[in-house]
Amino acid sequence: MTFRITDIRKQCETILNQIGISQYMQEPSSEIINAQFVQLANFHDGRIVVVDEDFTVIKDTFALTVGKTMIAPDVIDCFHGKERSSYDADNNYIQQAVPVKDPVNKRVIGVVVITASTQSIVDSLEILNQKATVLIVLILILCGTVAFFAAHQMVRPFGEMGKRIEVLSDGFIDEKMQMHNYKELEILTSSINKMIDRMKILNDTRQEFVSNVSHELKTPMTSIKVLADSLLMQEDAPVEMYKEFMTDIVDEIDRENKIIEDLLSLVKLDKNSNDLNIAAVDINEFLELTLKRLQPIAAKRNIELLLESFRPVRAEIDEVKLTLAVSNLVENAIKYNEDNGWVHVSLNADHKFFYITVSDSGIGIPKESQSFIFERFYRVDKSHSREIGGTGLGLAITRNAVLLHRGTIQVSSEENKGTTFTVRIPLNYVVS
Ligand code: ADP
């Protein structure tokens, strides 16, 4: 309301000057001034009252109080030189008391009390409020609609992605995801595609493994069947023949058993590292014991089996699983060796790892085969290996056991000279 009060005050100014210089306070009959009062009162939809020094009303645009005394606090204050204005919010009007001063000695010779209705402002405010409310509601509806459609638009690709993932989980992993709606989605699809690639590799490996297993398990069975059939077909087969064939059948059964045993070890090692039974072990003692067990096999072919230890080593390992790894390496070093050859096992360590090397004076591994020897069922020379009695699973078992210990395994070999496997394992087991 302040602007309204200032407005009225300004409009009053000229009339007050005229009252001051004219004799209006003595004789309020000036038609020009009265007309101005009426005009001002009408303009503000209000009332103007003029009070003289004796607190007598000399002019009232409503003509109700002329001649009467008006001793209102605002009027008294005005005679003391203080202008007063007040706002009555209940009845919607502003009242302002303005002093009339003598132009010569600046003494207050009267007071003009202006009452202006603020109803029109209140009405306008109400209309404005209503309009603002309607506008806000409209904006809210508009924002809501835009947000709904925008959200729908943004979420749609995720729905599409969900459907494709469902198709994936049904086993159709040949198709790659292509979504370029926005950057985040591209990153997500690229991660999913990587996962699909990995799933494909796993799936292929699994299929290959199953077909290899079936094939490997079938081979001894086929031999057993052929041997048994040929015995059955021969009437009056001599006992010697029976004995010979039966020995072959027993060999084949042993072979089948060995494959199953190796497969079971491999399956156990394929599980995650939670299945490890880690304990601090004296590695020197551990190797001595492992080699002692294998000594008779080496002795059969007069192969020298030696352990060379450079320092005492204590490390956190799963003894059973690492025994499998080392035994396989030493067994291979004996198996693929010449008679009267040698197998040297060494143990060393630094502040972080311990190193076991298994070297032999054997037949060696051709360069082109070295990267495949850790694959399941891979054998350099199938017929020779069969004769020797391999399953092709030994090095896969070794590698898995080493990896479970967060270790590494490397091979260096030269044909007809020998092979060295180097295993490196952390002294302290690191939980991932
Ligand atoms: P296998 O049961 O046939 O021995 P492995 O997985 O232990 O299976 O080894 C895979 C192949 O790697 C073997 O068939 C053999 O050809 C080759 N190989 C492994 N160790 C040696 C070695 N010390 N010297 C020569 N060849 C080896």
Short mmCIF file of N, CA and C in Angstrom, two decimals, residues 142-253:
data_model
loop_
_atom_site.label_atom_id
_atom_site.label_comp_id
_atom_site.label_asym_id
_atom_site.label_seq_id
_atom_site.Cartn_x
_atom_site.Cartn_y
_atom_site.Cartn_z
N LEU A 142 1.48 -28.55 -17.65
CA LEU A 142 2.38 -28.57 -18.81
C LEU A 142 3.70 -29.28 -18.46
N CYS A 143 4.25 -28.86 -17.28
CA CYS A 143 5.52 -29.47 -16.84
C CYS A 143 5.35 -30.97 -16.64
N GLY A 144 4.23 -31.33 -15.98
CA GLY A 144 3.96 -32.74 -15.71
C GLY A 144 3.90 -33.53 -17.01
N THR A 145 3.15 -32.94 -18.01
CA THR A 145 3.01 -33.65 -19.28
C THR A 145 4.36 -33.80 -19.96
N VAL A 146 5.13 -32.67 -19.99
CA VAL A 146 6.45 -32.73 -20.64
C VAL A 146 7.34 -33.75 -19.93
N ALA A 147 7.32 -33.69 -18.57
CA ALA A 147 8.16 -34.62 -17.79
C ALA A 147 7.76 -36.06 -18.06
N PHE A 148 6.43 -36.29 -18.14
CA PHE A 148 5.94 -37.65 -18.38
C PHE A 148 6.46 -38.19 -19.71
N PHE A 149 6.30 -37.33 -20.76
CA PHE A 149 6.73 -37.79 -22.08
C PHE A 149 8.24 -37.92 -22.17
N ALA A 150 8.94 -36.96 -21.52
CA ALA A 150 10.42 -37.02 -21.55
C ALA A 150 10.89 -38.29 -20.85
N ALA A 151 10.29 -38.56 -19.66
CA ALA A 151 10.69 -39.75 -18.90
C ALA A 151 10.39 -41.00 -19.70
N HIS A 152 9.20 -40.99 -20.33
CA HIS A 152 8.80 -42.15 -21.14
C HIS A 152 9.82 -42.38 -22.26
N GLN A 153 10.19 -41.26 -22.90
CA GLN A 153 11.15 -41.31 -24.00
C GLN A 153 12.50 -41.83 -23.53
N MET A 154 12.91 -41.36 -22.31
CA MET A 154 14.23 -41.75 -21.79
C MET A 154 14.25 -43.21 -21.35
N VAL A 155 13.14 -43.66 -20.79
CA VAL A 155 13.11 -45.00 -20.22
C VAL A 155 12.90 -46.07 -21.30
N ARG A 156 12.30 -45.63 -22.44
CA ARG A 156 11.96 -46.61 -23.49
C ARG A 156 13.14 -47.52 -23.90
N PRO A 157 14.33 -46.92 -24.15
CA PRO A 157 15.45 -47.80 -24.54
C PRO A 157 15.78 -48.85 -23.49
N PHE A 158 15.54 -48.49 -22.20
CA PHE A 158 15.85 -49.47 -21.14
C PHE A 158 14.89 -50.65 -21.21
N GLY A 159 13.62 -50.32 -21.55
CA GLY A 159 12.64 -51.39 -21.72
C GLY A 159 13.08 -52.32 -22.83
N GLU A 160 13.53 -51.69 -23.95
CA GLU A 160 13.99 -52.46 -25.10
C GLU A 160 15.18 -53.34 -24.69
N MET A 161 16.09 -52.70 -23.91
CA MET A 161 17.28 -53.42 -23.46
C MET A 161 16.88 -54.60 -22.59
N GLY A 162 15.90 -54.37 -21.69
CA GLY A 162 15.42 -55.43 -20.81
C GLY A 162 14.95 -56.63 -21.62
N LYS A 163 14.19 -56.32 -22.72
CA LYS A 163 13.66 -57.42 -23.56
C LYS A 163 14.81 -58.19 -24.17
N ARG A 164 15.82 -57.45 -24.65
CA ARG A 164 16.95 -58.14 -25.29
C ARG A 164 17.72 -59.00 -24.30
N ILE A 165 17.85 -58.46 -23.05
CA ILE A 165 18.56 -59.25 -22.04
C ILE A 165 17.79 -60.54 -21.74
N GLU A 166 16.44 -60.40 -21.77
CA GLU A 166 15.62 -61.59 -21.53
C GLU A 166 15.89 -62.63 -22.62
N VAL A 167 15.98 -62.13 -23.87
CA VAL A 167 16.27 -63.04 -24.99
C VAL A 167 17.62 -63.71 -24.76
N LEU A 168 18.57 -62.89 -24.26
CA LEU A 168 19.91 -63.43 -23.96
C LEU A 168 19.84 -64.54 -22.94
N SER A 169 19.06 -64.25 -21.85
CA SER A 169 19.00 -65.24 -20.78
C SER A 169 18.29 -66.50 -21.24
N ASP A 170 17.54 -66.41 -22.35
CA ASP A 170 16.94 -67.63 -22.90
C ASP A 170 17.97 -68.46 -23.66
N GLY A 171 19.16 -67.89 -23.80
CA GLY A 171 20.24 -68.67 -24.41
C GLY A 171 20.61 -68.24 -25.82
N PHE A 172 19.94 -67.20 -26.35
CA PHE A 172 20.29 -66.74 -27.70
C PHE A 172 21.37 -65.68 -27.59
N ILE A 173 22.62 -66.11 -27.61
CA ILE A 173 23.69 -65.15 -27.35
C ILE A 173 24.46 -64.78 -28.62
N ASP A 174 23.85 -65.07 -29.78
CA ASP A 174 24.59 -64.78 -31.01
C ASP A 174 24.50 -63.32 -31.40
N GLU A 175 23.37 -62.69 -31.01
CA GLU A 175 23.18 -61.31 -31.44
C GLU A 175 23.82 -60.32 -30.49
N LYS A 176 24.48 -59.30 -31.07
CA LYS A 176 25.07 -58.27 -30.20
C LYS A 176 24.07 -57.14 -30.05
N MET A 177 24.19 -56.41 -28.94
CA MET A 177 23.28 -55.29 -28.71
C MET A 177 23.78 -54.03 -29.38
N GLN A 178 22.91 -53.32 -30.05
CA GLN A 178 23.29 -52.05 -30.69
C GLN A 178 22.31 -50.99 -30.21
N MET A 179 22.75 -50.08 -29.39
CA MET A 179 21.86 -49.00 -28.95
C MET A 179 22.66 -47.72 -28.87
N HIS A 180 22.21 -46.73 -29.64
CA HIS A 180 22.99 -45.49 -29.68
C HIS A 180 22.16 -44.30 -29.21
N ASN A 181 21.12 -44.56 -28.41
CA ASN A 181 20.23 -43.45 -28.01
C ASN A 181 20.97 -42.34 -27.28
N TYR A 182 21.74 -42.72 -26.26
CA TYR A 182 22.61 -41.74 -25.63
C TYR A 182 23.83 -42.41 -25.03
N LYS A 183 24.79 -41.56 -24.61
CA LYS A 183 26.13 -42.05 -24.29
C LYS A 183 26.14 -43.14 -23.21
N GLU A 184 25.39 -42.88 -22.12
CA GLU A 184 25.38 -43.83 -21.00
C GLU A 184 24.90 -45.20 -21.47
N LEU A 185 23.88 -45.16 -22.35
CA LEU A 185 23.33 -46.40 -22.88
C LEU A 185 24.36 -47.12 -23.73
N GLU A 186 25.13 -46.34 -24.48
CA GLU A 186 26.18 -46.93 -25.33
C GLU A 186 27.21 -47.64 -24.46
N ILE A 187 27.59 -46.98 -23.34
CA ILE A 187 28.58 -47.59 -22.43
C ILE A 187 28.02 -48.90 -21.88
N LEU A 188 26.72 -48.83 -21.48
CA LEU A 188 26.07 -50.01 -20.90
C LEU A 188 26.01 -51.15 -21.93
N THR A 189 25.62 -50.82 -23.16
CA THR A 189 25.50 -51.88 -24.17
C THR A 189 26.88 -52.45 -24.50
N SER A 190 27.89 -51.57 -24.49
CA SER A 190 29.23 -52.10 -24.80
C SER A 190 29.67 -53.07 -23.70
N SER A 191 29.34 -52.76 -22.41
CA SER A 191 29.68 -53.69 -21.32
C SER A 191 28.91 -54.99 -21.49
N ILE A 192 27.62 -54.87 -21.86
CA ILE A 192 26.82 -56.10 -22.03
C ILE A 192 27.38 -56.92 -23.19
N ASN A 193 27.81 -56.22 -24.26
CA ASN A 193 28.38 -56.96 -25.40
C ASN A 193 29.65 -57.70 -25.00
N LYS A 194 30.45 -57.04 -24.13
CA LYS A 194 31.67 -57.72 -23.66
C LYS A 194 31.28 -58.99 -22.90
N MET A 195 30.21 -58.83 -22.07
CA MET A 195 29.74 -59.96 -21.29
C MET A 195 29.25 -61.08 -22.22
N ILE A 196 28.55 -60.66 -23.31
CA ILE A 196 28.05 -61.65 -24.27
C ILE A 196 29.23 -62.41 -24.88
N ASP A 197 30.29 -61.64 -25.24
CA ASP A 197 31.47 -62.27 -25.83
C ASP A 197 32.04 -63.32 -24.88
N ARG A 198 32.10 -62.92 -23.60
CA ARG A 198 32.65 -63.84 -22.60
C ARG A 198 31.77 -65.07 -22.44
N MET A 199 30.45 -64.81 -22.46
CA MET A 199 29.51 -65.93 -22.35
C MET A 199 29.70 -66.89 -23.52
N LYS A 200 29.92 -66.29 -24.71
CA LYS A 200 30.11 -67.12 -25.91
C LYS A 200 31.34 -68.00 -25.75
N ILE A 201 32.44 -67.35 -25.28
CA ILE A 201 33.68 -68.11 -25.10
C ILE A 201 33.45 -69.24 -24.12
N LEU A 202 32.78 -68.89 -22.98
CA LEU A 202 32.51 -69.91 -21.95
C LEU A 202 31.67 -71.04 -22.51
N ASN A 203 30.65 -70.63 -23.30
CA ASN A 203 29.76 -71.61 -23.88
C ASN A 203 30.51 -72.54 -24.84
N ASP A 204 31.36 -71.90 -25.69
CA ASP A 204 32.13 -72.71 -26.65
C ASP A 204 33.07 -73.65 -25.90
N THR A 205 33.74 -73.10 -24.86
CA THR A 205 34.69 -73.92 -24.10
C THR A 205 33.96 -75.10 -23.45
N ARG A 206 32.78 -74.79 -22.91
CA ARG A 206 32.01 -75.84 -22.23
C ARG A 206 31.64 -76.93 -23.23
N GLN A 207 31.14 -76.48 -24.42
CA GLN A 207 30.75 -77.48 -25.42
C GLN A 207 31.94 -78.32 -25.85
N GLU A 208 33.07 -77.61 -26.06
CA GLU A 208 34.27 -78.31 -26.50
C GLU A 208 34.71 -79.31 -25.43
N PHE A 209 34.62 -78.84 -24.16
CA PHE A 209 35.05 -79.68 -23.04
C PHE A 209 34.17 -80.94 -22.95
N VAL A 210 32.85 -80.72 -23.06
CA VAL A 210 31.93 -81.87 -22.97
C VAL A 210 32.22 -82.85 -24.10
N SER A 211 32.44 -82.31 -25.32
CA SER A 211 32.67 -83.24 -26.43
C SER A 211 34.01 -83.94 -26.25
N ASN A 212 35.02 -83.22 -25.72
CA ASN A 212 36.32 -83.86 -25.45
C ASN A 212 36.19 -84.96 -24.40
N VAL A 213 35.46 -84.63 -23.33
CA VAL A 213 35.28 -85.60 -22.24
C VAL A 213 34.61 -86.86 -22.78
N SER A 214 33.52 -86.64 -23.56
CA SER A 214 32.80 -87.80 -24.09
C SER A 214 33.74 -88.64 -24.95
N HIS A 215 34.49 -87.93 -25.79
CA HIS A 215 35.40 -88.65 -26.68
C HIS A 215 36.44 -89.44 -25.87
N GLU A 216 37.04 -88.76 -24.90
CA GLU A 216 38.10 -89.40 -24.11
C GLU A 216 37.57 -90.58 -23.31
N LEU A 217 36.33 -90.43 -22.79
CA LEU A 217 35.77 -91.52 -22.00
C LEU A 217 35.34 -92.68 -22.89
N LYS A 218 35.00 -92.32 -24.13
CA LYS A 218 34.51 -93.36 -25.06
C LYS A 218 35.66 -94.24 -25.57
N THR A 219 36.83 -93.63 -25.73
CA THR A 219 37.95 -94.38 -26.33
C THR A 219 38.29 -95.67 -25.58
N PRO A 220 38.51 -95.60 -24.25
CA PRO A 220 38.81 -96.86 -23.55
C PRO A 220 37.65 -97.85 -23.64
N MET A 221 36.41 -97.30 -23.59
CA MET A 221 35.22 -98.15 -23.69
C MET A 221 35.21 -98.91 -25.01
N THR A 222 35.50 -98.20 -26.11
CA THR A 222 35.51 -98.83 -27.43
C THR A 222 36.56 -99.95 -27.45
N SER A 223 37.74 -99.65 -26.90
CA SER A 223 38.80 -100.67 -26.88
C SER A 223 38.33 -101.89 -26.10
N ILE A 224 37.73 -101.63 -24.92
CA ILE A 224 37.26 -102.76 -24.08
C ILE A 224 36.27 -103.60 -24.86
N LYS A 225 35.34 -102.90 -25.56
CA LYS A 225 34.30 -103.61 -26.31
C LYS A 225 34.94 -104.44 -27.42
N VAL A 226 35.87 -103.86 -28.16
CA VAL A 226 36.51 -104.57 -29.26
C VAL A 226 37.22 -105.82 -28.72
N LEU A 227 37.95 -105.62 -27.60
CA LEU A 227 38.69 -106.75 -27.01
C LEU A 227 37.72 -107.85 -26.57
N ALA A 228 36.66 -107.47 -25.89
CA ALA A 228 35.71 -108.45 -25.38
C ALA A 228 35.00 -109.15 -26.53
N ASP A 229 34.58 -108.35 -27.57
CA ASP A 229 33.89 -108.94 -28.73
C ASP A 229 34.75 -109.98 -29.42
N SER A 230 36.03 -109.61 -29.61
CA SER A 230 36.89 -110.54 -30.35
C SER A 230 37.11 -111.83 -29.55
N LEU A 231 37.08 -111.74 -28.23
CA LEU A 231 37.19 -112.95 -27.41
C LEU A 231 35.94 -113.80 -27.57
N LEU A 232 34.78 -113.08 -27.52
CA LEU A 232 33.51 -113.80 -27.60
C LEU A 232 33.33 -114.49 -28.95
N MET A 233 33.83 -113.81 -30.01
CA MET A 233 33.64 -114.35 -31.35
C MET A 233 34.47 -115.61 -31.59
N GLN A 234 35.56 -115.72 -30.87
CA GLN A 234 36.45 -116.87 -31.08
C GLN A 234 36.03 -118.02 -30.19
N GLU A 235 35.60 -119.04 -30.85
CA GLU A 235 35.28 -120.22 -30.05
C GLU A 235 36.59 -120.91 -29.66
N ASP A 236 36.61 -121.50 -28.54
CA ASP A 236 37.79 -122.20 -28.02
C ASP A 236 39.05 -121.34 -28.05
N ALA A 237 38.89 -120.08 -27.67
CA ALA A 237 40.08 -119.21 -27.62
C ALA A 237 41.02 -119.72 -26.53
N PRO A 238 42.31 -119.73 -26.80
CA PRO A 238 43.23 -120.28 -25.79
C PRO A 238 43.29 -119.39 -24.55
N VAL A 239 43.61 -120.02 -23.42
CA VAL A 239 43.68 -119.29 -22.14
C VAL A 239 44.67 -118.12 -22.23
N GLU A 240 45.79 -118.35 -22.93
CA GLU A 240 46.80 -117.30 -23.05
C GLU A 240 46.20 -116.04 -23.70
N MET A 241 45.37 -116.31 -24.72
CA MET A 241 44.72 -115.19 -25.41
C MET A 241 43.78 -114.44 -24.47
N TYR A 242 43.01 -115.21 -23.70
CA TYR A 242 42.12 -114.62 -22.70
C TYR A 242 42.91 -113.72 -21.77
N LYS A 243 44.03 -114.31 -21.26
CA LYS A 243 44.85 -113.57 -20.29
C LYS A 243 45.35 -112.27 -20.89
N GLU A 244 45.85 -112.37 -22.14
CA GLU A 244 46.41 -111.19 -22.81
C GLU A 244 45.35 -110.11 -23.00
N PHE A 245 44.17 -110.57 -23.51
CA PHE A 245 43.08 -109.62 -23.77
C PHE A 245 42.57 -109.00 -22.47
N MET A 246 42.49 -109.87 -21.43
CA MET A 246 41.99 -109.37 -20.15
C MET A 246 42.96 -108.33 -19.58
N THR A 247 44.27 -108.58 -19.75
CA THR A 247 45.26 -107.58 -19.26
C THR A 247 45.04 -106.26 -19.98
N ASP A 248 44.78 -106.35 -21.29
CA ASP A 248 44.52 -105.11 -22.06
C ASP A 248 43.25 -104.42 -21.56
N ILE A 249 42.23 -105.26 -21.27
CA ILE A 249 40.96 -104.68 -20.78
C ILE A 249 41.20 -103.96 -19.46
N VAL A 250 41.97 -104.60 -18.56
CA VAL A 250 42.28 -103.98 -17.25
C VAL A 250 43.02 -102.66 -17.47
N ASP A 251 43.97 -102.65 -18.42
CA ASP A 251 44.70 -101.41 -18.72
C ASP A 251 43.74 -100.31 -19.14
N GLU A 252 42.80 -100.68 -19.99
CA GLU A 252 41.84 -99.68 -20.49
C GLU A 252 40.96 -99.17 -19.35
N ILE A 253 40.58 -100.11 -18.45
CA ILE A 253 39.75 -99.68 -17.30
C ILE A 253 40.56 -98.71 -16.42
#
